[in-house]
Tab-separated table of C-alpha atoms and ligand atoms in Angstrom:
chain	number	residue	atom	x	y	z
A	418	MET	CA	47.852	25.764	-27.955
A	419	GLY	CA	49.837	25.409	-24.677
A	420	GLN	CA	50.076	22.241	-22.600
A	421	VAL	CA	46.744	20.575	-21.844
A	422	SER	CA	46.623	19.280	-18.289
A	423	LEU	CA	44.443	16.313	-17.321
A	424	ALA	CA	42.196	18.733	-15.362
A	425	ARG	CA	41.691	20.919	-18.460
A	426	PHE	CA	41.136	17.880	-20.717
A	427	LEU	CA	38.419	16.576	-18.363
A	428	ILE	CA	36.719	19.979	-18.159
A	429	GLU	CA	36.643	20.019	-21.981
A	430	GLN	CA	35.072	16.536	-21.932
A	431	GLN	CA	32.464	17.783	-19.424
A	432	ARG	CA	31.690	20.906	-21.489
A	433	ALA	CA	31.204	18.637	-24.516
A	434	GLY	CA	28.666	16.630	-22.471
A	435	HIS	CA	30.666	13.391	-22.443
A	436	ILE	CA	31.070	13.248	-18.648
A	437	ASN	CA	29.490	14.978	-15.655
A	438	ALA	CA	31.240	16.861	-12.837
A	439	ASP	CA	31.146	13.859	-10.492
A	440	LEU	CA	32.931	11.551	-12.943
A	441	ARG	CA	35.449	14.286	-13.759
A	442	LEU	CA	36.306	14.739	-10.103
A	443	LEU	CA	36.431	10.959	-9.534
A	444	ILE	CA	38.996	10.544	-12.343
A	445	GLU	CA	41.052	13.402	-10.894
A	446	VAL	CA	41.054	11.683	-7.493
A	447	VAL	CA	42.241	8.403	-9.054
A	448	ALA	CA	44.988	10.303	-10.921
A	449	ARG	CA	46.094	11.994	-7.700
A	450	ALA	CA	46.275	8.604	-5.947
A	451	CYS	CA	48.400	7.273	-8.815
A	452	LYS	CA	50.820	10.185	-8.326
A	453	SER	CA	51.291	9.063	-4.701
A	454	ILE	CA	51.795	5.458	-5.820
A	455	ALA	CA	54.317	6.635	-8.452
A	456	HIS	CA	56.237	8.394	-5.688
A	457	ALA	CA	56.276	5.266	-3.494
A	458	VAL	CA	57.285	3.015	-6.400
A	459	SER	CA	60.083	5.363	-7.491
A	460	LYS	CA	61.627	5.339	-3.990
A	461	GLY	CA	62.163	1.563	-4.241
A	462	ALA	CA	64.502	0.174	-1.558
A	463	LEU	CA	65.048	3.691	-0.169
A	464	GLY	CA	61.374	3.749	0.816
A	465	GLY	CA	61.438	0.342	2.452
A	466	VAL	CA	58.543	-0.707	0.203
A	467	LEU	CA	60.086	-3.678	-1.579
A	468	GLY	CA	59.448	-7.309	-0.727
A	469	ASP	CA	56.537	-9.346	0.550
A	470	ALA	CA	53.917	-8.004	2.942
A	471	GLY	CA	53.636	-11.438	4.589
A	472	THR	CA	49.917	-11.604	3.739
A	473	GLY	CA	47.910	-13.222	0.880
A	474	ASN	CA	44.912	-12.152	-1.208
A	475	ILE	CA	41.733	-13.967	-2.299
A	476	GLN	CA	43.575	-15.130	-5.420
A	477	GLY	CA	45.904	-17.142	-3.173
A	478	GLU	CA	48.794	-14.853	-4.146
A	479	ALA	CA	51.418	-13.518	-1.712
A	480	GLN	CA	50.871	-9.788	-1.433
A	481	LYS	CA	53.781	-7.427	-1.949
A	482	LYS	CA	54.189	-4.459	0.416
A	483	LEU	CA	53.490	-2.170	-2.553
A	484	ASP	CA	50.292	-4.103	-3.402
A	485	VAL	CA	48.977	-3.347	0.096
A	486	LEU	CA	50.278	0.247	0.179
A	487	SER	CA	48.833	1.065	-3.282
A	488	ASN	CA	45.485	-0.414	-2.255
A	489	GLU	CA	45.397	1.766	0.875
A	490	ILE	CA	46.369	4.891	-1.093
A	491	LEU	CA	43.513	4.351	-3.571
A	492	LEU	CA	40.965	3.592	-0.832
A	493	GLU	CA	41.901	6.608	1.296
A	494	ALA	CA	41.954	8.991	-1.663
A	495	ASN	CA	38.510	7.871	-2.860
A	496	GLU	CA	36.546	7.400	0.354
A	497	TRP	CA	35.878	11.067	1.268
A	498	GLY	CA	35.396	12.638	-2.207
A	499	GLY	CA	31.661	12.018	-2.407
A	500	HIS	CA	31.765	10.535	-5.952
A	501	LEU	CA	31.654	6.850	-5.060
A	502	ALA	CA	29.225	4.381	-3.544
A	503	ALA	CA	31.825	1.605	-3.158
A	504	CYS	CA	35.219	0.267	-4.293
A	505	ALA	CA	36.433	-3.203	-5.243
A	506	SER	CA	40.027	-4.303	-5.585
A	507	GLU	CA	42.206	-7.267	-6.554
A	508	GLU	CA	43.588	-7.070	-3.012
A	509	MET	CA	40.227	-7.201	-1.189
A	510	ASP	CA	37.958	-10.256	-0.903
A	511	HIS	CA	34.756	-8.208	-1.155
A	512	CYS	CA	33.769	-4.701	-2.214
A	513	GLN	CA	34.176	-1.897	0.331
A	514	PRO	CA	31.244	0.529	0.707
A	515	ILE	CA	32.090	4.186	1.373
A	516	PRO	CA	31.973	4.786	5.174
A	517	ASN	CA	28.752	6.447	6.359
A	518	ALA	CA	30.866	9.347	7.692
A	519	TYR	CA	31.260	10.512	4.077
A	520	PRO	CA	28.764	11.476	1.364
A	521	LYS	CA	28.170	8.767	-1.237
A	522	GLY	CA	28.173	9.151	-5.005
A	523	ASN	CA	26.704	7.320	-7.968
A	524	TYR	CA	29.771	5.441	-9.149
A	525	LEU	CA	31.512	2.152	-8.418
A	526	LEU	CA	35.321	1.960	-8.756
A	527	LEU	CA	37.287	-1.240	-9.410
A	528	PHE	CA	41.083	-1.409	-9.456
A	529	ASP	CA	44.163	-3.577	-9.613
A	530	PRO	CA	46.231	-1.316	-7.361
A	531	LEU	CA	49.602	-2.648	-8.534
A	532	ASP	CA	49.698	-4.760	-11.648
A	533	GLY	CA	52.806	-6.735	-12.490
A	534	SER	CA	53.608	-7.735	-8.943
A	535	SER	CA	56.315	-10.181	-10.056
A	536	ASN	CA	58.293	-7.223	-11.378
A	537	ILE	CA	58.092	-4.912	-8.352
A	538	ASP	CA	61.334	-6.021	-6.687
A	539	VAL	CA	63.327	-6.120	-9.912
A	540	ASN	CA	62.706	-2.510	-10.967
A	541	ILE	CA	60.618	-3.294	-14.074
A	542	SER	CA	57.545	-1.238	-15.005
A	543	VAL	CA	54.399	-1.915	-12.976
A	544	GLY	CA	51.069	-0.120	-12.948
A	545	THR	CA	47.581	0.580	-11.644
A	546	ILE	CA	44.477	-0.419	-13.643
A	547	PHE	CA	41.016	1.052	-12.944
A	548	SER	CA	37.426	0.769	-14.154
A	549	VAL	CA	34.379	2.947	-13.344
A	550	LEU	CA	30.772	1.703	-13.401
A	551	ARG	CA	27.485	3.343	-12.447
A	552	CYS	CA	25.971	2.255	-9.137
A	553	PRO	CA	22.554	0.719	-9.920
A	554	ASP	CA	19.683	3.111	-9.159
A	555	GLY	CA	18.259	2.830	-5.663
A	556	VAL	CA	21.249	0.907	-4.284
A	557	THR	CA	22.625	2.690	-1.196
A	558	GLU	CA	24.685	-0.186	0.277
A	559	PRO	CA	26.377	-1.762	-2.770
A	560	GLN	CA	27.360	-5.427	-2.511
A	561	ASP	CA	29.626	-7.487	-4.783
A	562	GLU	CA	26.678	-8.381	-7.052
A	563	HIS	CA	26.132	-4.715	-7.939
A	564	PHE	CA	29.575	-4.653	-9.577
A	565	LEU	CA	28.756	-7.592	-11.860
A	566	GLN	CA	28.014	-5.465	-14.936
A	567	PRO	CA	29.321	-6.217	-18.468
A	568	GLY	CA	32.408	-4.238	-19.538
A	569	ASN	CA	30.369	-2.384	-22.191
A	570	THR	CA	28.667	-0.478	-19.307
A	571	GLN	CA	31.955	1.080	-18.101
A	572	VAL	CA	31.828	4.892	-18.089
A	573	ALA	CA	35.589	5.298	-17.737
A	574	ALA	CA	38.693	3.103	-17.595
A	575	GLY	CA	42.440	3.382	-17.727
A	576	TYR	CA	45.790	2.542	-16.319
A	577	THR	CA	48.870	4.275	-15.001
A	578	VAL	CA	52.236	2.772	-15.891
A	579	TYR	CA	55.121	3.466	-13.516
A	580	GLY	CA	58.033	3.181	-15.886
A	581	PRO	CA	60.902	5.444	-16.992
A	582	SER	CA	58.158	8.054	-17.071
A	583	THR	CA	54.801	7.799	-15.348
A	584	MET	CA	51.940	7.800	-17.836
A	585	LEU	CA	48.165	7.736	-17.349
A	586	VAL	CA	46.141	6.316	-20.249
A	587	LEU	CA	42.424	7.046	-20.102
A	588	THR	CA	39.132	6.602	-21.936
A	589	VAL	CA	35.697	7.976	-21.103
A	590	GLY	CA	34.300	6.534	-24.339
A	591	THR	CA	35.606	9.312	-26.610
A	592	GLY	CA	38.856	7.725	-27.729
A	593	THR	CA	41.965	6.816	-25.741
A	594	HIS	CA	44.391	9.480	-24.592
A	595	ALA	CA	47.754	9.447	-22.826
A	596	PHE	CA	49.051	11.856	-20.205
A	597	THR	CA	52.623	12.066	-18.903
A	598	LEU	CA	53.336	13.050	-15.293
A	599	ASP	CA	55.325	16.285	-15.163
A	600	ARG	CA	57.114	15.712	-11.857
A	601	GLU	CA	58.095	19.401	-11.552
A	602	GLN	CA	54.528	20.656	-11.932
A	603	GLY	CA	53.112	17.565	-10.216
A	604	SER	CA	50.418	17.237	-12.889
A	605	PHE	CA	49.549	14.927	-15.757
A	606	VAL	CA	49.924	16.615	-19.156
A	607	LEU	CA	48.281	15.401	-22.382
A	608	THR	CA	51.024	13.925	-24.614
A	609	GLN	CA	49.027	11.674	-26.996
A	610	ARG	CA	45.455	12.509	-27.990
A	611	ASP	CA	43.416	9.816	-29.798
A	612	MET	CA	45.895	6.923	-29.699
A	613	ARG	CA	45.357	4.474	-32.596
A	614	ILE	CA	46.505	0.852	-32.597
A	615	PRO	CA	47.719	-0.301	-36.053
A	616	GLU	CA	45.256	-2.952	-37.324
A	617	ASP	CA	48.076	-5.267	-38.394
A	618	THR	CA	51.242	-6.182	-36.492
A	619	LYS	CA	54.392	-8.325	-36.479
A	620	GLU	CA	54.698	-8.482	-32.682
A	621	PHE	CA	53.112	-10.840	-30.172
A	622	ALA	CA	53.256	-11.024	-26.371
A	623	ILE	CA	52.648	-14.272	-24.497
A	624	ASN	CA	54.367	-16.296	-21.766
A	625	MET	CA	55.918	-18.918	-24.052
A	626	SER	CA	57.004	-21.072	-21.110
A	627	ASN	CA	53.374	-22.258	-20.902
A	628	GLN	CA	53.369	-23.568	-24.504
A	629	ARG	CA	53.264	-27.273	-23.538
A	630	HIS	CA	50.016	-26.593	-21.658
A	631	TRP	CA	48.201	-24.825	-24.516
A	632	PHE	CA	45.119	-26.252	-26.244
A	633	GLU	CA	45.160	-26.982	-29.995
A	634	PRO	CA	43.992	-23.583	-31.334
A	635	MET	CA	46.787	-21.823	-29.414
A	636	GLN	CA	49.388	-24.351	-30.615
A	637	ARG	CA	48.245	-23.694	-34.211
A	638	TYR	CA	48.126	-19.890	-33.839
A	639	VAL	CA	51.539	-19.429	-32.162
A	640	GLY	CA	53.069	-22.216	-34.283
A	641	GLU	CA	52.253	-20.202	-37.407
A	642	LEU	CA	53.670	-16.993	-35.885
A	643	LEU	CA	56.941	-18.819	-35.198
A	644	GLU	CA	57.051	-20.227	-38.760
A	645	GLY	CA	57.209	-16.633	-39.931
A	646	LYS	CA	57.402	-15.870	-43.639
A	647	THR	CA	58.066	-19.533	-44.513
A	648	GLY	CA	54.670	-20.419	-43.009
A	649	PRO	CA	50.977	-19.653	-43.801
A	650	ARG	CA	51.209	-16.141	-42.282
A	651	GLY	CA	53.896	-15.172	-44.832
A	652	LYS	CA	55.677	-12.696	-42.525
A	653	ASP	CA	58.093	-12.863	-39.579
A	654	PHE	CA	56.825	-12.045	-36.073
A	655	ASN	CA	58.850	-10.785	-33.091
A	656	MET	CA	58.031	-11.573	-29.455
A	657	ARG	CA	57.983	-9.406	-26.336
A	658	TRP	CA	56.836	-10.312	-22.771
A	659	VAL	CA	57.354	-7.910	-19.866
A	660	ALA	CA	55.024	-9.864	-17.533
A	661	SER	CA	53.394	-6.598	-16.468
A	662	MET	CA	50.100	-6.334	-18.376
A	663	VAL	CA	50.194	-2.510	-18.171
A	664	ALA	CA	53.622	-2.387	-19.841
A	665	ASP	CA	52.754	-4.929	-22.542
A	666	VAL	CA	49.429	-3.188	-23.305
A	667	HIS	CA	51.070	0.251	-23.339
A	668	ARG	CA	53.586	-0.982	-25.946
A	669	ILE	CA	50.676	-2.281	-28.042
A	670	LEU	CA	48.772	1.011	-27.756
A	671	THR	CA	51.925	2.800	-28.851
A	672	ARG	CA	53.092	0.628	-31.803
A	673	GLY	CA	50.665	-2.300	-32.186
A	674	GLY	CA	50.874	-5.962	-31.293
A	675	ILE	CA	48.771	-8.716	-29.747
A	676	PHE	CA	48.744	-9.597	-26.032
A	677	ILE	CA	47.562	-13.096	-25.097
A	678	TYR	CA	46.979	-14.886	-21.808
A	679	PRO	CA	45.010	-17.998	-22.811
A	680	ARG	CA	43.306	-20.693	-20.846
A	681	ASP	CA	45.596	-23.768	-20.623
A	682	ARG	CA	45.832	-27.318	-19.368
A	683	LYS	CA	47.969	-26.264	-16.366
A	684	ASP	CA	44.669	-25.413	-14.648
A	685	PRO	CA	41.860	-26.213	-17.131
A	686	ASP	CA	39.130	-25.274	-14.643
A	687	LYS	CA	40.385	-21.704	-14.714
A	688	PRO	CA	39.192	-19.769	-17.804
A	689	GLY	CA	42.546	-17.890	-17.718
A	690	LYS	CA	44.933	-16.113	-15.332
A	691	LEU	CA	43.849	-12.495	-15.639
A	692	ARG	CA	40.834	-11.017	-13.859
A	693	LEU	CA	37.812	-9.858	-15.870
A	694	MET	CA	36.582	-6.956	-13.713
A	695	TYR	CA	39.761	-4.965	-13.031
A	696	GLU	CA	42.247	-6.179	-15.659
A	697	ALA	CA	40.518	-7.461	-18.825
A	698	ASN	CA	37.466	-5.131	-18.905
A	699	PRO	CA	39.302	-1.808	-18.400
A	700	MET	CA	42.108	-2.796	-20.794
A	701	SER	CA	39.565	-3.946	-23.406
A	702	PHE	CA	37.716	-0.582	-23.207
A	703	VAL	CA	40.997	1.336	-23.600
A	704	VAL	CA	42.100	-0.899	-26.520
A	705	GLU	CA	38.772	-0.799	-28.375
A	706	GLN	CA	38.613	2.995	-28.020
A	707	ALA	CA	42.032	3.075	-29.753
A	708	GLY	CA	40.775	1.002	-32.703
A	709	GLY	CA	41.901	-2.390	-31.396
A	710	ALA	CA	39.951	-5.509	-30.423
A	711	ALA	CA	39.656	-7.735	-27.323
A	712	THR	CA	38.175	-11.250	-27.034
A	713	ASN	CA	38.417	-14.267	-24.751
A	714	GLY	CA	39.183	-16.342	-27.851
A	715	TYR	CA	35.499	-16.679	-28.673
A	716	GLU	CA	33.525	-13.556	-27.659
A	717	ARG	CA	34.090	-9.810	-27.258
A	718	ILE	CA	35.323	-9.390	-23.656
A	719	LEU	CA	33.195	-6.259	-23.103
A	720	ASP	CA	30.002	-8.282	-23.793
A	721	LEU	CA	30.749	-10.967	-21.188
A	722	GLN	CA	28.302	-11.106	-18.254
A	723	PRO	CA	30.412	-11.334	-15.050
A	724	GLY	CA	29.433	-13.954	-12.452
A	725	GLN	CA	31.929	-13.206	-9.679
A	726	LEU	CA	33.989	-10.199	-8.581
A	727	HIS	CA	37.354	-11.960	-8.988
A	728	GLU	CA	36.524	-14.192	-11.944
A	729	ARG	CA	39.270	-14.908	-14.468
A	730	VAL	CA	39.118	-14.798	-18.262
A	731	ALA	CA	41.286	-15.656	-21.244
A	732	VAL	CA	42.582	-12.501	-22.946
A	733	PHE	CA	43.411	-11.785	-26.592
A	734	LEU	CA	43.770	-8.054	-27.236
A	735	GLY	CA	45.503	-5.545	-29.469
A	736	SER	CA	45.780	-5.063	-33.248
A	737	LYS	CA	42.311	-5.742	-34.650
A	738	ASN	CA	43.247	-8.036	-37.568
A	739	GLU	CA	45.588	-10.125	-35.434
A	740	VAL	CA	43.020	-10.637	-32.674
A	741	GLU	CA	40.587	-11.616	-35.429
A	742	VAL	CA	42.934	-14.403	-36.659
A	743	ALA	CA	43.542	-15.813	-33.152
A	744	THR	CA	39.790	-15.695	-32.390
A	745	ARG	CA	38.853	-17.335	-35.701
A	746	TYR	CA	41.237	-20.256	-34.984
A	747	HIS	CA	39.510	-20.796	-31.618
A	748	ARG	CA	35.982	-20.567	-33.067
A	749	GLU	CA	36.941	-22.971	-35.885
A	750	ALA	CA	38.211	-25.434	-33.257
A	751	GLY	CA	34.760	-25.202	-31.663
A	752	ASP	CA	35.222	-26.618	-28.172
A	753	ARG	CA	36.340	-24.395	-25.274
B	107	FBP	P1	49.066	-9.061	-10.962
B	107	FBP	O1	50.503	-8.813	-10.868
B	107	FBP	O2	48.238	-7.880	-10.692
B	107	FBP	O3	48.618	-10.258	-10.187
B	107	FBP	O4	48.776	-9.338	-12.547
B	107	FBP	C1	48.970	-10.415	-13.195
B	107	FBP	C2	50.194	-10.339	-14.118
B	107	FBP	O5	51.334	-9.981	-13.411
B	107	FBP	C3	50.025	-9.440	-15.341
B	107	FBP	O6	50.399	-8.125	-15.130
B	107	FBP	C4	50.950	-10.092	-16.356
B	107	FBP	O7	50.538	-9.892	-17.675
B	107	FBP	C5	50.871	-11.571	-15.979
B	107	FBP	O8	50.364	-11.647	-14.649
B	107	FBP	C6	52.222	-12.242	-16.014
B	107	FBP	O9	52.015	-13.604	-15.895
B	107	FBP	P2	53.252	-14.635	-15.883
B	107	FBP	O10	53.870	-14.493	-14.546
B	107	FBP	O11	52.609	-15.960	-16.103
B	107	FBP	O12	54.182	-14.266	-16.966
């Protein structure tokens, strides 16, 4: 069988009854937008896109020029297609309904237009993360509250990593599949069907510089990893931390591992650093569809009921048996 393009893969999914034409076309529009972002990212300093934009987002973070540009590319690409009712983004305070000039669709799109902002100016992999929900029936002018649906209601999710190669990783609920951008053809080509995360691992990813701020269950869990084979885990663990969630998660999808961003004492009122709606939920769907697991240390992330568009959550995801150990240590400790 020759190369399977993303377009062909999605048509096969539609013929099999897993997705409808609208969702297929919506995913193709998101993929096309990611190709434009890949082009902008790859130009780097030559494109004048590095550095700060001089503006901030609702998270209180300084926006990078590429954060703003990627956000605009995704909004423009999706507003006229007729598949969406509204978009929401890490870079926008509130959701953005589709302008009345264009036909509206039945889906809601959430995205982190450029994940890994701290790595943009130092030429390390960054990415785009997206999540697709159904627009509630009868809602013609979606508001933020209409996006507040548990992750287990997502109909599609994925990310694009802009690294040595540009790869799109996608799930529509029938496994997780990876596509590599063929720059000559200008199209994404299927390169890994049905990715599977090994259930066990010897690799963990966490920002160790926060260790002094961790609560007891995290101190115990990471302490045992660092003890290696002389400790209760009986095996040595290696550590990796790219500080771009897309890159760390892609490594885990490819060879296993556990990715953790816990709640800590640095800001105990915050449940974590990462955002539930457009970071944790889409990544959890992708990981679970590849045989992995994802919790907030206590519950399955995909079962959490969101309360706000930009709410944060603690994240433990990756190799199933390793996430199980970290989660068990938190449940045993009881308090949150
Ligand atoms: P944004 O860049 O989209 O704000 O994402 C947050 C993030 O950069 C993740 O990609 C990454 O996993 C984490 O923050 C890195 O955190 P830290 O800077 O504490 O290492």
